[in-house]
Coordinates of C-alpha atoms and ligand atoms in Angstrom, one line a residue:
M2 CA 95.5 138.9 104.8
L3 CA 96.0 137.4 101.4
R4 CA 94.2 134.0 101.0
Y5 CA 95.8 131.4 98.8
P6 CA 93.8 128.9 96.9
S7 CA 94.2 125.5 98.5
M8 CA 96.5 122.9 97.1
I9 CA 96.1 119.4 95.8
V10 CA 98.0 116.3 96.8
M11 CA 98.9 114.0 93.9
K12 CA 100.2 110.5 94.7
F13 CA 101.8 108.3 92.0
G14 CA 102.0 104.6 92.6
G15 CA 104.7 102.1 91.6
T16 CA 103.5 101.4 88.1
S17 CA 103.4 105.2 87.4
M18 CA 107.1 105.1 88.5
G19 CA 107.8 102.0 86.3
A20 CA 110.7 103.4 84.2
A21 CA 111.6 106.5 82.3
P22 CA 108.5 106.6 79.9
Q23 CA 106.1 106.2 82.8
I24 CA 107.9 108.7 85.0
N25 CA 107.7 111.2 82.1
T26 CA 104.0 110.6 81.8
A27 CA 103.5 111.2 85.5
A28 CA 105.6 114.4 85.4
R29 CA 103.5 115.7 82.5
V30 CA 100.4 115.1 84.6
V31 CA 101.9 117.2 87.4
E32 CA 102.8 119.9 84.9
S33 CA 99.2 120.0 83.6
L34 CA 98.0 120.7 87.1
R35 CA 100.7 123.1 88.2
E36 CA 98.1 125.9 88.7
S37 CA 96.5 123.8 91.4
K38 CA 99.6 124.0 93.6
P39 CA 100.4 120.3 93.6
V40 CA 102.2 118.5 96.4
V41 CA 103.5 115.3 94.9
V42 CA 103.8 112.0 96.8
L43 CA 105.7 109.1 95.3
S44 CA 105.9 105.4 95.7
A45 CA 109.0 103.4 95.0
M46 CA 109.7 102.3 91.3
S47 CA 107.6 99.2 90.7
G48 CA 109.1 96.1 92.2
V49 CA 111.8 97.9 94.2
T50 CA 110.3 97.5 97.7
D51 CA 109.9 93.8 97.1
A52 CA 113.4 93.5 95.7
L53 CA 114.9 95.4 98.7
L54 CA 113.1 93.0 101.1
Q55 CA 114.2 90.0 99.1
A56 CA 117.8 91.2 99.2
G57 CA 117.4 91.5 103.0
E58 CA 116.0 87.9 103.2
A59 CA 119.0 86.7 101.1
G60 CA 121.3 88.4 103.5
V61 CA 119.7 86.7 106.5
A62 CA 120.0 83.4 104.7
G63 CA 123.7 84.1 104.0
H64 CA 123.1 84.1 100.2
E65 CA 125.4 87.0 99.5
R66 CA 125.4 86.5 95.7
V67 CA 121.6 86.7 95.5
R68 CA 121.6 89.7 97.8
D69 CA 124.2 91.5 95.6
D70 CA 122.4 90.6 92.4
K71 CA 119.1 92.1 93.7
L72 CA 120.9 95.3 94.9
A73 CA 122.6 95.6 91.5
E74 CA 119.3 95.2 89.8
I75 CA 117.8 98.0 91.8
R76 CA 120.7 100.3 91.2
S77 CA 120.7 99.8 87.5
K78 CA 117.0 100.5 87.3
H79 CA 117.6 103.9 88.9
D80 CA 120.7 104.6 86.9
K81 CA 118.8 103.8 83.7
A82 CA 116.0 106.2 84.7
I83 CA 118.6 108.9 85.4
R84 CA 120.3 108.4 82.1
E85 CA 117.1 108.4 80.1
L86 CA 115.4 111.3 81.9
L87 CA 118.0 113.8 83.1
K88 CA 119.5 115.3 80.0
D89 CA 120.9 118.3 81.9
A90 CA 124.3 117.0 83.0
R91 CA 124.7 119.2 86.1
G92 CA 121.3 118.2 87.5
A93 CA 122.1 114.5 86.7
R94 CA 125.4 114.7 88.5
A95 CA 123.8 116.3 91.6
V96 CA 121.2 113.5 91.7
Q97 CA 123.9 110.9 91.3
E98 CA 125.8 112.4 94.2
T99 CA 122.7 112.3 96.4
L100 CA 122.1 108.7 95.5
R101 CA 125.7 107.7 95.9
G102 CA 125.4 108.6 99.6
M103 CA 122.3 106.4 99.9
W104 CA 124.1 103.5 98.1
D105 CA 126.9 103.7 100.7
E106 CA 124.3 103.5 103.4
I107 CA 122.5 100.6 101.8
Q108 CA 125.8 98.7 101.5
K109 CA 126.5 99.1 105.2
I110 CA 123.0 98.1 106.3
F111 CA 123.0 95.0 104.1
T112 CA 126.4 94.0 105.3
G113 CA 125.2 94.4 108.9
I114 CA 122.1 92.2 108.2
T115 CA 124.3 89.5 106.6
L116 CA 126.7 89.5 109.5
L117 CA 124.0 89.3 112.1
R118 CA 121.9 86.9 110.0
E119 CA 118.9 88.7 111.3
M120 CA 116.4 91.3 110.2
S121 CA 114.3 93.0 112.9
D122 CA 111.1 94.9 112.1
R123 CA 113.2 98.1 112.5
S124 CA 115.8 96.9 109.9
R125 CA 113.0 95.8 107.6
D126 CA 111.5 99.3 107.8
L127 CA 114.8 100.9 107.2
I128 CA 115.6 98.7 104.2
S129 CA 112.2 99.2 102.5
S130 CA 112.5 103.0 103.0
F131 CA 115.1 103.3 100.3
G132 CA 112.7 102.6 97.4
E133 CA 110.9 105.9 98.0
R134 CA 114.1 107.7 99.0
L135 CA 115.9 106.8 95.7
I136 CA 113.1 107.9 93.3
V137 CA 112.2 111.2 94.9
P138 CA 115.4 113.1 94.0
I139 CA 115.2 111.8 90.4
F140 CA 111.6 112.9 89.9
A141 CA 112.2 116.3 91.6
E142 CA 115.1 117.0 89.2
Y143 CA 113.1 115.8 86.2
L144 CA 110.3 118.3 87.1
R145 CA 113.0 121.0 87.2
Q146 CA 114.3 119.9 83.8
I147 CA 110.9 120.3 82.3
G148 CA 110.5 123.8 83.7
L149 CA 108.8 123.4 87.1
E150 CA 110.4 124.6 90.3
S151 CA 110.6 121.6 92.6
E152 CA 112.2 120.2 95.7
A153 CA 112.7 116.7 97.1
V154 CA 111.3 116.2 100.6
D155 CA 111.9 113.3 102.9
A156 CA 108.7 112.4 104.7
R157 CA 110.6 111.3 107.8
E158 CA 110.8 115.0 108.5
L159 CA 107.1 115.4 108.1
I160 CA 105.1 112.4 109.2
I161 CA 105.8 111.6 112.8
T162 CA 104.4 108.6 114.7
S163 CA 103.1 109.0 118.2
E164 CA 105.3 107.8 121.0
E165 CA 102.6 106.6 123.5
S166 CA 101.5 103.8 121.3
E167 CA 103.3 100.5 120.8
F168 CA 101.3 100.3 117.6
M169 CA 102.1 102.7 114.8
L170 CA 99.9 105.7 115.1
V171 CA 100.4 109.0 113.4
D172 CA 100.9 112.1 115.6
F173 CA 98.7 114.4 113.6
E174 CA 99.4 117.5 115.6
E175 CA 103.1 117.3 115.2
T176 CA 102.8 116.3 111.5
R177 CA 100.5 119.2 110.9
K178 CA 103.1 121.6 112.3
R179 CA 105.9 120.1 110.2
C180 CA 103.8 120.3 107.1
Q181 CA 103.9 124.1 107.1
K182 CA 107.2 124.0 105.4
V183 CA 105.6 122.0 102.5
A184 CA 102.6 124.3 102.4
K185 CA 104.9 127.3 102.1
M186 CA 106.8 125.7 99.3
A187 CA 103.7 124.8 97.3
R188 CA 102.2 128.3 97.7
S189 CA 105.4 129.9 96.5
G190 CA 105.1 127.9 93.2
V191 CA 107.7 125.2 94.2
V192 CA 106.4 121.6 93.7
P193 CA 107.4 119.5 96.8
V194 CA 108.1 115.9 95.9
V195 CA 107.6 113.8 99.0
T196 CA 108.5 110.2 99.7
G197 CA 105.4 108.1 100.3
F198 CA 105.3 105.1 102.7
I199 CA 107.9 106.3 105.1
C200 CA 107.8 108.2 108.4
S201 CA 109.7 108.6 111.6
T202 CA 109.3 108.1 115.3
P203 CA 109.9 111.2 117.5
E204 CA 113.4 109.9 118.2
G205 CA 114.1 109.9 114.5
V206 CA 113.9 106.1 113.8
T207 CA 112.8 105.3 110.3
T208 CA 109.4 103.6 110.2
T209 CA 106.9 102.8 107.4
L210 CA 103.1 103.0 107.1
G211 CA 102.8 99.3 106.0
R212 CA 102.9 97.8 102.5
G213 CA 101.0 99.9 100.0
G214 CA 101.1 102.8 102.5
S215 CA 101.9 105.6 100.1
D216 CA 98.2 106.2 99.6
Y217 CA 98.0 106.7 103.3
S218 CA 100.9 109.2 103.2
A219 CA 99.0 111.2 100.6
S220 CA 95.9 111.3 102.8
I221 CA 97.8 112.3 105.9
L222 CA 99.5 115.1 104.0
G223 CA 96.2 116.1 102.4
A224 CA 94.5 116.4 105.7
C225 CA 97.4 118.3 107.4
L226 CA 97.7 120.7 104.4
K227 CA 93.9 121.1 104.2
A228 CA 94.2 120.2 100.5
S229 CA 91.1 120.7 98.3
E230 CA 91.6 117.2 96.9
I231 CA 93.7 114.1 97.3
Q232 CA 94.5 112.4 94.0
I233 CA 95.7 108.8 93.8
W234 CA 97.2 108.3 90.3
T235 CA 97.4 104.6 89.5
D236 CA 97.2 102.2 86.6
V237 CA 93.4 101.7 86.4
N238 CA 90.6 104.1 85.5
G239 CA 89.2 104.3 89.1
V240 CA 87.6 102.1 91.7
M241 CA 86.0 99.2 89.9
T242 CA 83.2 96.8 90.5
A243 CA 86.0 94.1 91.0
D244 CA 89.7 93.7 90.5
P245 CA 90.0 93.8 86.7
R246 CA 92.7 91.2 86.9
I247 CA 90.0 88.7 88.2
V248 CA 87.0 90.1 86.4
P249 CA 88.0 91.6 83.0
E250 CA 84.5 93.0 82.4
A251 CA 84.6 95.0 85.7
R252 CA 83.2 98.5 85.4
V253 CA 84.6 101.8 86.8
L254 CA 82.4 103.4 89.5
D255 CA 82.0 107.2 89.2
R256 CA 81.3 107.8 92.9
V257 CA 82.0 105.8 96.0
S258 CA 81.3 106.9 99.6
Y259 CA 84.1 107.1 102.2
K260 CA 82.4 104.2 104.0
E261 CA 82.2 102.0 101.0
A262 CA 85.8 102.8 100.0
A263 CA 87.0 101.9 103.6
E264 CA 85.1 98.6 103.5
M265 CA 86.3 97.7 100.0
S266 CA 89.9 98.4 100.7
Y267 CA 89.8 96.6 104.0
F268 CA 88.4 93.5 102.2
G269 CA 91.1 93.5 99.5
A270 CA 90.5 96.2 96.9
K271 CA 94.2 96.9 96.4
V272 CA 93.6 100.2 94.6
L273 CA 93.5 102.0 97.9
H274 CA 95.3 101.3 101.2
P275 CA 92.6 100.9 103.9
K276 CA 94.0 103.6 106.2
T277 CA 93.7 106.2 103.4
I278 CA 90.1 107.0 104.0
M279 CA 90.0 108.2 107.6
P280 CA 92.2 111.3 107.5
A281 CA 90.4 112.4 104.3
A282 CA 86.9 111.7 105.6
D283 CA 87.7 113.4 108.9
A284 CA 88.8 116.5 107.1
G285 CA 86.0 116.2 104.5
I286 CA 88.5 116.1 101.6
P287 CA 87.5 114.2 98.5
I288 CA 89.8 111.5 97.2
R289 CA 90.0 111.1 93.4
I290 CA 91.4 107.9 91.8
K291 CA 92.8 108.6 88.4
N292 CA 94.7 106.7 85.7
T293 CA 98.2 108.1 85.0
F294 CA 98.1 106.5 81.6
D295 CA 94.7 107.9 80.6
P296 CA 94.4 111.2 82.5
E297 CA 91.4 112.4 80.5
K298 CA 89.2 109.7 82.0
P299 CA 87.1 111.1 84.9
G300 CA 88.2 108.5 87.4
T301 CA 86.4 107.8 90.7
I302 CA 85.5 110.4 93.3
I303 CA 85.3 109.2 96.9
A304 CA 83.4 111.6 99.1
N305 CA 80.4 111.7 101.4
E306 CA 77.8 110.0 99.4
T307 CA 74.5 112.0 99.6
R308 CA 72.8 110.8 96.5
Q309 CA 70.3 108.0 96.3
H310 CA 72.1 104.7 95.8
E311 CA 71.6 103.4 92.4
Y312 CA 73.3 100.1 93.0
T313 CA 72.8 97.6 95.7
V314 CA 76.2 95.8 95.5
K315 CA 79.0 98.1 94.1
T316 CA 82.1 95.9 94.4
V317 CA 83.1 92.3 94.9
T318 CA 86.5 92.0 96.5
S319 CA 88.7 89.2 97.8
I320 CA 91.6 88.6 100.1
T321 CA 93.6 85.5 99.4
G322 CA 96.0 83.5 101.4
V323 CA 94.4 83.8 104.8
T324 CA 93.8 81.2 107.6
L325 CA 90.5 80.2 109.2
V326 CA 90.8 79.3 112.9
S327 CA 87.9 77.6 114.7
V328 CA 87.1 77.0 118.3
A329 CA 84.4 74.4 118.7
G330 CA 82.8 72.4 121.4
R331 CA 79.4 71.7 122.9
G332 CA 80.7 72.6 126.3
M333 CA 81.0 76.2 125.3
I334 CA 77.2 76.7 125.5
G335 CA 76.5 79.1 128.3
V336 CA 80.1 79.5 129.3
P337 CA 80.4 83.3 129.5
G338 CA 83.3 85.2 128.1
V339 CA 84.6 82.7 125.6
A340 CA 84.5 85.2 122.7
G341 CA 86.0 87.8 125.0
R342 CA 88.9 85.5 125.9
V343 CA 89.5 84.7 122.2
F344 CA 89.9 88.4 121.5
T345 CA 92.0 89.1 124.5
T346 CA 94.3 86.3 123.4
T347 CA 94.7 87.5 119.9
A348 CA 95.2 91.1 121.1
Q349 CA 97.9 90.1 123.6
N350 CA 99.7 88.2 120.9
R351 CA 99.4 91.1 118.4
I352 CA 97.3 89.1 116.0
S353 CA 95.0 91.1 113.9
V354 CA 91.6 89.4 113.3
L355 CA 90.3 90.1 109.8
M356 CA 86.8 88.5 110.3
F357 CA 85.0 86.9 113.1
S358 CA 81.8 84.9 113.5
Q359 CA 80.0 83.0 116.2
G360 CA 77.2 80.6 115.6
S361 CA 74.0 81.3 117.5
S362 CA 74.2 77.9 119.1
E363 CA 77.5 79.1 120.7
Q364 CA 79.1 75.9 119.6
H365 CA 81.5 77.5 117.2
I366 CA 83.6 80.6 117.0
S367 CA 85.6 81.2 113.8
L368 CA 88.1 83.8 113.0
V369 CA 90.2 84.7 110.0
V370 CA 93.8 85.8 110.4
S371 CA 96.7 86.3 108.1
K372 CA 98.6 83.2 107.0
Q373 CA 101.7 84.3 109.1
D374 CA 99.5 84.5 112.2
G375 CA 97.8 81.1 111.6
D376 CA 99.9 78.8 113.7
N377 CA 100.5 81.3 116.4
T378 CA 96.8 81.9 116.8
V379 CA 96.1 78.2 117.2
K380 CA 98.9 77.8 119.8
A381 CA 97.9 80.9 121.8
L382 CA 94.2 79.8 121.9
R383 CA 95.1 76.2 122.9
R384 CA 97.2 77.7 125.8
E385 CA 94.4 80.0 126.8
F386 CA 91.7 77.2 126.8
Q387 CA 93.9 74.4 128.1
L388 CA 91.6 73.8 131.0
E389 CA 88.5 73.7 128.9
I390 CA 90.1 71.4 126.4
E391 CA 91.2 69.0 129.3
R392 CA 87.6 69.1 130.6
R393 CA 86.2 68.5 127.1
R394 CA 84.2 71.7 127.1
I395 CA 86.1 72.7 124.0
D396 CA 86.6 69.8 121.6
Q397 CA 89.0 71.3 119.2
I398 CA 90.9 74.4 118.1
S399 CA 91.9 73.9 114.5
S400 CA 92.8 75.8 111.4
I401 CA 92.4 75.6 107.7
S402 CA 95.0 77.5 105.6
D403 CA 94.7 78.6 102.0
I404 CA 91.3 80.2 102.3
S405 CA 90.0 83.5 100.9
I406 CA 87.6 86.1 102.1
I407 CA 85.1 87.4 99.5
A408 CA 83.2 90.5 100.3
L409 CA 80.3 92.3 98.6
V410 CA 80.2 96.0 99.4
G411 CA 77.7 98.7 98.8
E412 CA 75.7 101.2 100.9
G413 CA 72.6 100.4 98.8
M414 CA 72.6 96.8 100.2
K415 CA 71.1 98.1 103.4
G416 CA 67.6 96.8 103.9
V417 CA 67.5 95.0 100.6
P418 CA 66.4 91.5 101.0
G419 CA 67.7 88.6 99.1
I420 CA 71.3 89.6 98.6
A421 CA 72.7 86.7 100.8
A422 CA 70.3 84.3 99.2
R423 CA 71.3 85.2 95.7
T424 CA 75.0 85.0 96.6
F425 CA 74.7 81.6 98.3
G426 CA 72.5 80.4 95.5
V427 CA 75.0 81.1 92.7
L428 CA 77.9 79.7 94.7
G429 CA 75.8 76.6 95.7
D430 CA 74.9 76.0 92.0
A431 CA 78.6 76.1 91.2
N432 CA 79.4 73.7 94.0
V433 CA 81.5 76.2 95.9
N434 CA 81.6 75.4 99.6
I435 CA 81.1 78.4 102.0
L436 CA 83.1 77.9 105.2
M437 CA 81.9 81.0 107.1
I438 CA 79.7 84.0 106.7
A439 CA 79.5 87.4 108.4
Q440 CA 77.5 90.5 107.8
G441 CA 78.5 93.8 109.4
S442 CA 75.6 95.4 111.4
S443 CA 75.9 98.4 109.1
E444 CA 74.8 96.1 106.3
L445 CA 77.4 97.7 104.2
N446 CA 79.0 94.4 103.4
L447 CA 78.4 90.7 103.3
S448 CA 81.6 88.7 103.6
L449 CA 82.1 85.0 103.2
V450 CA 85.0 82.5 103.4
V451 CA 85.8 80.0 100.7
K452 CA 88.7 77.8 99.8
Q453 CA 91.4 79.7 97.9
K454 CA 91.0 77.6 94.9
D455 CA 87.4 78.7 94.6
A456 CA 88.1 82.4 95.2
A457 CA 88.5 83.9 91.7
R458 CA 85.6 81.8 90.3
S459 CA 83.4 83.0 93.3
V460 CA 84.2 86.7 92.6
Q461 CA 83.3 86.2 88.9
L462 CA 80.1 84.4 89.7
I463 CA 78.9 87.0 92.2
H464 CA 79.9 89.8 89.9
H465 CA 77.8 88.3 87.2
A466 CA 74.9 87.4 89.4
F467 CA 74.5 91.0 90.4
E468 CA 74.9 92.1 86.8
L469 CA 77.7 94.5 87.7
H470 CA 79.1 94.1 84.2
K471 CA 76.0 95.8 82.9
L472 CA 76.5 99.0 84.9
P473 CA 76.7 102.0 82.7
A474 CA 80.2 102.5 81.6
H475 CA 81.7 105.7 83.0
S476 CA 84.9 105.4 81.1
Ligands
ADP1 P1 99.8 101.6 92.7 O1 101.1 101.0 92.4 O2 99.4 102.7 91.8 O3 99.6 101.9 94.2 P2 98.3 99.1 93.1 O4 98.8 98.0 92.3 O5 98.6 99.2 94.6 O6 98.7 100.5 92.3 O7 96.7 99.2 93.0 C1 96.1 99.3 91.7 C2 95.6 97.8 91.3 O8 94.6 97.5 92.2 C3 95.0 97.7 90.0 O9 95.9 97.5 89.0 C4 94.0 96.6 90.1 O10 94.5 95.4 89.6 C5 93.9 96.4 91.7 N1 92.5 96.4 92.1 C6 92.0 95.4 93.0 N2 90.7 95.7 93.2 C7 90.4 96.8 92.5 C8 89.2 97.5 92.4 N3 88.0 97.1 93.0 N4 89.2 98.6 91.5 C9 90.3 98.9 90.9 N5 91.5 98.3 91.0 C10 91.5 97.2 91.8
LIG2 N1 106.5 101.1 98.0 C1 105.7 100.7 99.1 C2 105.2 99.3 98.8 O1 105.5 98.7 97.8 C3 104.5 101.6 99.3 C4 103.5 101.8 98.2 O2 103.8 101.4 97.1 O3 102.5 102.4 98.5 O4 104.5 98.7 99.6
MG3 MG1 99.1 100.8 95.9

């Protein structure tokens, strides 16, 4: 049997879909790799997902004018891209026709939301799905106009969630089967252009993979297609030692392990969605982060790290706008199962705990949750421990909002003494108060909680203290 060379998945983020010039740049990148049988995954044009959701909120609030202005803004952004990119009139008309159907649907959905004055999770998913659905036909047609055979693919026909779980889980077996169509396309020289971010339940209900989830779409497809590489094309030169918006002198890392990448993205490195790593790591497929606007730069390769670690700390990340909830009381000493009950309560209330710590004196349990979950967490825990509170075994369950998690990540930190001391030293000297500390048993990360107002400064101080700005420049 003839064996085909394997394909690559190329995902372009929102900035790469900013407007006609950026879309052209992205298309030229695809063209330059046409021999590698690319499968393209796209995010919505930048700002469009936010704008769709804002239009939805406006509808719920009954602000029809704001809603309509937002929708008109989105429409003119796409119309402008079509005008500027699609010079072949027939192709442009066909795309306009496809999009017209979507605009009718959008109109109906937003009217429904405004009438009901309510937006369920399901409606939210449906609304936000249009960002990716609108851009994909435009990009596919543009590829055709620059001489590549191409076809738009709606990921709701490919990525299917599993029905057993109330939480969103991907049914990889079903998804793999459905991906055959895309594999065939790519092998026959047609470039499939797939919507990122969106998927479908087995009943055909539109769902999404969560904000920033197009990276995850690329990884799911890469694993199901047994791609040789998953490429994430974005607006920076790779994974960096910190968010360059916070630390301008941050450096690009040439190699990052799957474990490090998972940890960094979990703790706020927005360059990659945290769920992206697992499908790629399970299938042993490397992920390459590349800059659409500087494609010659080598980028970062994420794979199984086998080399000796040159660095101890590789990245300093932060998550802002989270809430710290504390359960405290001297009566907790020796009472078994308090931590267990805290977790059962958060799980039952579908609250995701980002970070957790318990003092060895057992007098204090702290957890960090998202801002939206803050009040709910305190209420649920007060209900759960009502008896203990009445008996004064627990003195208080309280929360502090506007806090940030800062994390230091690097496999080379393992077994290296003094990292915590250096971190606390530099923050102490700068009068930054540390509210909570946790270290994973893998020693892959050290995370701490500070007030949000101290977050950026803390990241800069730690980055400097570990001399990450002095790492050899790779790009
Ligand atoms: P896309 O739209 O391509 O998905 P994102 O905005 O989601 O792009 O992610 C890229 C951004 O992630 C960068 O512009 C950068 O500001 C931010 N970022 C945060 N932490 C890091 C990091 N450690 N390395 C690189 N970029 C980071
Ligand atoms: N468009 C989606 C979002 O803005 C998904 C993505 O960009 O990855 O969250
Ligand atoms: Mg992103």
